mmCIF file of C-alpha atoms and ligand atoms in Angstrom:
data_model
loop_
_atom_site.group_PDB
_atom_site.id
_atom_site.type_symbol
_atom_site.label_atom_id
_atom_site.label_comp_id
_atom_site.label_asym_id
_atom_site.label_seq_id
_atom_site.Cartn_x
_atom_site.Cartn_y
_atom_site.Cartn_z
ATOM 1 C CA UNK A 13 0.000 0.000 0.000
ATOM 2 C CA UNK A 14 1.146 3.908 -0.900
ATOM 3 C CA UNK A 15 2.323 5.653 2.187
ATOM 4 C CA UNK A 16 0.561 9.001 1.766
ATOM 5 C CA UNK A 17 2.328 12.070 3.625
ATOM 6 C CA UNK A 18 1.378 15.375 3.974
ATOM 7 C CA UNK A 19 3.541 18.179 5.447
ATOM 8 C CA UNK A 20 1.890 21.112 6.916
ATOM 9 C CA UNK A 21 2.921 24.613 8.224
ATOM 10 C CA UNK A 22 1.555 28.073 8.264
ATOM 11 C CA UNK A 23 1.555 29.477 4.558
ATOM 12 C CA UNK A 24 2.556 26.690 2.642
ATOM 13 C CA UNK A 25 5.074 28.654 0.578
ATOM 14 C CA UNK A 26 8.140 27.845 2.394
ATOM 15 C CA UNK A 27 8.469 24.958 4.667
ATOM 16 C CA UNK A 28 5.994 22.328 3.939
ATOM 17 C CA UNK A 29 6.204 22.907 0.030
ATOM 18 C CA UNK A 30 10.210 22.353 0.573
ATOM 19 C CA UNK A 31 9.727 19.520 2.819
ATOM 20 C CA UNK A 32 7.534 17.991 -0.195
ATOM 21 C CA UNK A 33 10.309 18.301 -2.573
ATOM 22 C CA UNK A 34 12.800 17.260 -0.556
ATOM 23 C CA UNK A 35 11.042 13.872 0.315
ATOM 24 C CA UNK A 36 10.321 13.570 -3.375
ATOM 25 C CA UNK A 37 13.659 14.044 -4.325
ATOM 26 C CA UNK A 38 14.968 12.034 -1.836
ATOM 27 C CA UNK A 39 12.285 8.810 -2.825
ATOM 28 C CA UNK A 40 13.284 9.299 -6.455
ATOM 29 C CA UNK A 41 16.909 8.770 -5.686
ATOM 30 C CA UNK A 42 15.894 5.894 -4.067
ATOM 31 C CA UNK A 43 13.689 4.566 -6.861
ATOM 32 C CA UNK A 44 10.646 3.994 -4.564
ATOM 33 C CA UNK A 45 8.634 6.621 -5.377
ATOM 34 C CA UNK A 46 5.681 4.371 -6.689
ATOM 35 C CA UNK A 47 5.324 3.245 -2.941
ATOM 36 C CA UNK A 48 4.365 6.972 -1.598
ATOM 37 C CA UNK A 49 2.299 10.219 -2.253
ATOM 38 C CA UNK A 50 3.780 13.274 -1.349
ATOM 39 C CA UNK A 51 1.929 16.848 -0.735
ATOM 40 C CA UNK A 52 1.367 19.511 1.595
ATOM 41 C CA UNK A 53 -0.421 22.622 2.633
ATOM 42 C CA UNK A 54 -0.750 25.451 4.760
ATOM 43 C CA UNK A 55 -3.170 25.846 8.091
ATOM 44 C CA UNK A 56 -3.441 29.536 6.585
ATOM 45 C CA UNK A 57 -5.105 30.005 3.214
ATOM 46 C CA UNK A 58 -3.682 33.656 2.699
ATOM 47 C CA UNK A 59 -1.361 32.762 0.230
ATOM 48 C CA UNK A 60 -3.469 30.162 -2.005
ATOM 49 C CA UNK A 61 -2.141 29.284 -5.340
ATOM 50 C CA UNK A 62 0.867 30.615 -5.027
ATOM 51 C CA UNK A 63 4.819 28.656 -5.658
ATOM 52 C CA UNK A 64 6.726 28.676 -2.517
ATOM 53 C CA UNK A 65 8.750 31.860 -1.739
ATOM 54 C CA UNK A 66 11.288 32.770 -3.909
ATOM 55 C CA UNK A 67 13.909 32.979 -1.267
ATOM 56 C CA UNK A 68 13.086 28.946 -0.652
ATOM 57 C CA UNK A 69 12.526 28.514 -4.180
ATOM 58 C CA UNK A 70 16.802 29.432 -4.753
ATOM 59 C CA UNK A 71 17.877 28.026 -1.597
ATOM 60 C CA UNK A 72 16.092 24.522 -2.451
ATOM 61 C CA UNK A 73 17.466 24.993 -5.937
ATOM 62 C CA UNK A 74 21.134 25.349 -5.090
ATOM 63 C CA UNK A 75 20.802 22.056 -3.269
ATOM 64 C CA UNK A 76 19.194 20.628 -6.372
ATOM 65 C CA UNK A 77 15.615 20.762 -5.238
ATOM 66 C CA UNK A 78 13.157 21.714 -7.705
ATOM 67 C CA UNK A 79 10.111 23.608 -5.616
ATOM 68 C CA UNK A 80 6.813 23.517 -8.186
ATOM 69 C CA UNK A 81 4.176 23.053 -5.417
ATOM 70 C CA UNK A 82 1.063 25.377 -5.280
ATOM 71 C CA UNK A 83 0.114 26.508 -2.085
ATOM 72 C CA UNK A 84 -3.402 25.293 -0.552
ATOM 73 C CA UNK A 85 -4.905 25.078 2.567
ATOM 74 C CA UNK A 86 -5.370 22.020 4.709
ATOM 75 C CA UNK A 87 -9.011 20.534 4.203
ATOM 76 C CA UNK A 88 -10.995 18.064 6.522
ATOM 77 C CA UNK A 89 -10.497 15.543 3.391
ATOM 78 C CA UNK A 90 -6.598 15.570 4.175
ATOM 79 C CA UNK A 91 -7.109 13.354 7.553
ATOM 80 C CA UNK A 92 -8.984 10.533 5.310
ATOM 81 C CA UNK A 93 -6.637 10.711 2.529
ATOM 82 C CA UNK A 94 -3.389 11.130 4.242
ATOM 83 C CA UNK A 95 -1.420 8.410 6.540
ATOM 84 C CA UNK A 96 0.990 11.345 8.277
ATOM 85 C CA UNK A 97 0.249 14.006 8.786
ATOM 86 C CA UNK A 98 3.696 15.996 9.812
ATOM 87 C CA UNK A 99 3.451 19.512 11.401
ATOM 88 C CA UNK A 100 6.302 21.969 11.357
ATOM 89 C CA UNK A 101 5.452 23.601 14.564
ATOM 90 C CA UNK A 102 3.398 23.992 17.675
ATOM 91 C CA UNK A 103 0.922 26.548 16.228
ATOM 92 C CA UNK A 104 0.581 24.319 13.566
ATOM 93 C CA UNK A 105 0.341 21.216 15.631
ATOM 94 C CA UNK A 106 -2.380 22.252 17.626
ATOM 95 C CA UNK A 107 -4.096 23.750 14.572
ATOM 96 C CA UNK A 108 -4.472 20.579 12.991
ATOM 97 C CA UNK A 109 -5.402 18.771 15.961
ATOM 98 C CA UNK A 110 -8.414 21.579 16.168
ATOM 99 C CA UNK A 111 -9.503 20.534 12.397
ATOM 100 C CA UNK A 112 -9.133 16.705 12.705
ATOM 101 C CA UNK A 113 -12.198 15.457 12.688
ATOM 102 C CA UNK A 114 -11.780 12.268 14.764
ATOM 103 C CA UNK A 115 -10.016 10.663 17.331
ATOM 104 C CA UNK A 116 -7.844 8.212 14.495
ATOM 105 C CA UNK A 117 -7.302 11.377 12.389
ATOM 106 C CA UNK A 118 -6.037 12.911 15.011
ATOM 107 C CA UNK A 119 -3.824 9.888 15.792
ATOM 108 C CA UNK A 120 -1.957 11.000 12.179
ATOM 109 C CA UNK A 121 -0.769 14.162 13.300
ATOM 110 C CA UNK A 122 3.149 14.461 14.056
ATOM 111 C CA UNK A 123 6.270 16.820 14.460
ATOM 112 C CA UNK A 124 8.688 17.503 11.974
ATOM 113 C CA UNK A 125 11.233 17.303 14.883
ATOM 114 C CA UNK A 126 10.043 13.705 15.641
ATOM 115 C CA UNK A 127 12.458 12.398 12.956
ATOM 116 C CA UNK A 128 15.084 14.736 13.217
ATOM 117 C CA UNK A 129 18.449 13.721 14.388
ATOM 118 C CA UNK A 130 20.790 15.754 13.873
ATOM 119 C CA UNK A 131 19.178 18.788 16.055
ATOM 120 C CA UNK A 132 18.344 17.642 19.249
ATOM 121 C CA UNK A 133 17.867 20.822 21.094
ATOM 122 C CA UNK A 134 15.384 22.091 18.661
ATOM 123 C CA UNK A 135 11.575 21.665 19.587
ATOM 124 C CA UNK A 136 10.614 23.005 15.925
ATOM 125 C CA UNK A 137 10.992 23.915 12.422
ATOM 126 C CA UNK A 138 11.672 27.763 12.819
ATOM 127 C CA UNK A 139 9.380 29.818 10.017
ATOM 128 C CA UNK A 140 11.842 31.238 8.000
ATOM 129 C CA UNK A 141 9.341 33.376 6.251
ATOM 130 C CA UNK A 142 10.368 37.138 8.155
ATOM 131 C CA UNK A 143 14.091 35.894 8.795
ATOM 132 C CA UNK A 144 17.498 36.597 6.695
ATOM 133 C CA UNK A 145 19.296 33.673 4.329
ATOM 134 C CA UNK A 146 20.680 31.767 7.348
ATOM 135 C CA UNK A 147 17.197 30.941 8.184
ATOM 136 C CA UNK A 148 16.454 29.470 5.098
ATOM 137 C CA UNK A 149 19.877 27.305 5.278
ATOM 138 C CA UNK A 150 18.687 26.035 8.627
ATOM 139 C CA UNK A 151 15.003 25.045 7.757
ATOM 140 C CA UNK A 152 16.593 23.525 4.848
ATOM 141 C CA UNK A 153 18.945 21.221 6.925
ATOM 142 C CA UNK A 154 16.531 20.888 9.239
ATOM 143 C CA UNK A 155 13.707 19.163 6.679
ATOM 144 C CA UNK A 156 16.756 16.791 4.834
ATOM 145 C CA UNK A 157 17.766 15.511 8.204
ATOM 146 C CA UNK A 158 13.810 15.069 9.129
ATOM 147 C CA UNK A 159 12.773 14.013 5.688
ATOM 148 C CA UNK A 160 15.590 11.092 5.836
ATOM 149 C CA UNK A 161 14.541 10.226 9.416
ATOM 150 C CA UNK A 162 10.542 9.680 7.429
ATOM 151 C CA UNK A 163 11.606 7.180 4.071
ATOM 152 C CA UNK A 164 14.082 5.080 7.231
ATOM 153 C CA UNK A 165 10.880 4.949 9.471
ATOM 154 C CA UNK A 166 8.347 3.923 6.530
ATOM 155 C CA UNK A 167 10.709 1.879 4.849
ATOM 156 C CA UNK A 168 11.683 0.139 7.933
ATOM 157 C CA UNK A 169 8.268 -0.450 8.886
ATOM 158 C CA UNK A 170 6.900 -2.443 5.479
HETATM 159 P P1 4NP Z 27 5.635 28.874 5.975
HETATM 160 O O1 4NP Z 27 6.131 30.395 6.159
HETATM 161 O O2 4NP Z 27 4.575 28.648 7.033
HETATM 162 O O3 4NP Z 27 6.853 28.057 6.197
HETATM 163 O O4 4NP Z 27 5.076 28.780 4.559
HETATM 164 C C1 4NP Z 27 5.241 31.473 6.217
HETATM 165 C C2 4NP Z 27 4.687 31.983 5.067
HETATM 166 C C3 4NP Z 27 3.816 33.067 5.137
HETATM 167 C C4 4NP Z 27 3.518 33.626 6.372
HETATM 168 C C5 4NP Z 27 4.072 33.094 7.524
HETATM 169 C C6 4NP Z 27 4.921 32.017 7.437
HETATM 170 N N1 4NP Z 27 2.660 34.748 6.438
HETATM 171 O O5 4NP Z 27 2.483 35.287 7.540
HETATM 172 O O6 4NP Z 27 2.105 35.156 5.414
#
């Protein structure tokens, strides 16, 4: 069966939409992308339609991710279709838990942090949206180290 994954923060133009290409690129590499879906979206609907932020859009690129996502917001359909549901932070985390509509779709919500390794002290993924280049960098190393720490725990689990 398809693992279906959905990654969620605020606006869906900068970490979630990277965190999707990142985990596709990654599955690709891998040659197992026919065993999962891949999307995300935003708690916030504000910025509907558009490609993630151009600042993501050239960090991702210089590390060979191509970004083509358009944003959307997160719908109540999500928590049938999805498997995990992976939040970037706490706002976000308790947002979703607000919207899911049962008990067992609540039971797919997670942290992006959950399958980090590599930054222990960190309780979230920081929105990079109002910061400077560095904060892009981090998010970025952030969601590789989180999104390898995903395809080991799904693949490990078949
Ligand atoms: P994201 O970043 O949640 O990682 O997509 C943000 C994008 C837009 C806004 C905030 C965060 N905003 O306030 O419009």
């Amino acid at each position: 069966m398809k693992k279906r994954i959905l990654f969620v923060c605020l606006g869906n133009i900068c970490r979630s939409p990277a965190a999707e290409g990142i985990l596709r690129s990654m599955v690709e590499n891998e040659g197992v992308q026919e065993r999962f879906e891949i999307d995300s979206a935003g708690t916030y609907g504000g910025h509907r339609g558009q490609l993630p932020d151009p600042r993501m859009r050239s960090a991702a690129a210089r590390r060979g991710y191509a970004l083509t996502h358009h944003a959307r917001q997160v719908s109540e359909e999500d928590f049938d279709h999805f498997d995990l549901i992976v939040a970037m932070d706490d706002m976000n985390y308790e947002t979703l838990h607000r919207l899911a509509p049962s008990r067992e779709a609540a039971g797919k919500i997670c942290r992006m942090v959950e399958f980090c390794s590599r930054f222990p002290d960190r309780t979230y993924v920081p929105d990079p949206y109002y910061e400077g280049h560095e904060g892009f960098e981090l998010v970025l190393d952030m969601l590789e180290d989180g999104c390898r720490g995903i395809l080991e725990r799904l693949t490990t689990e078949e």
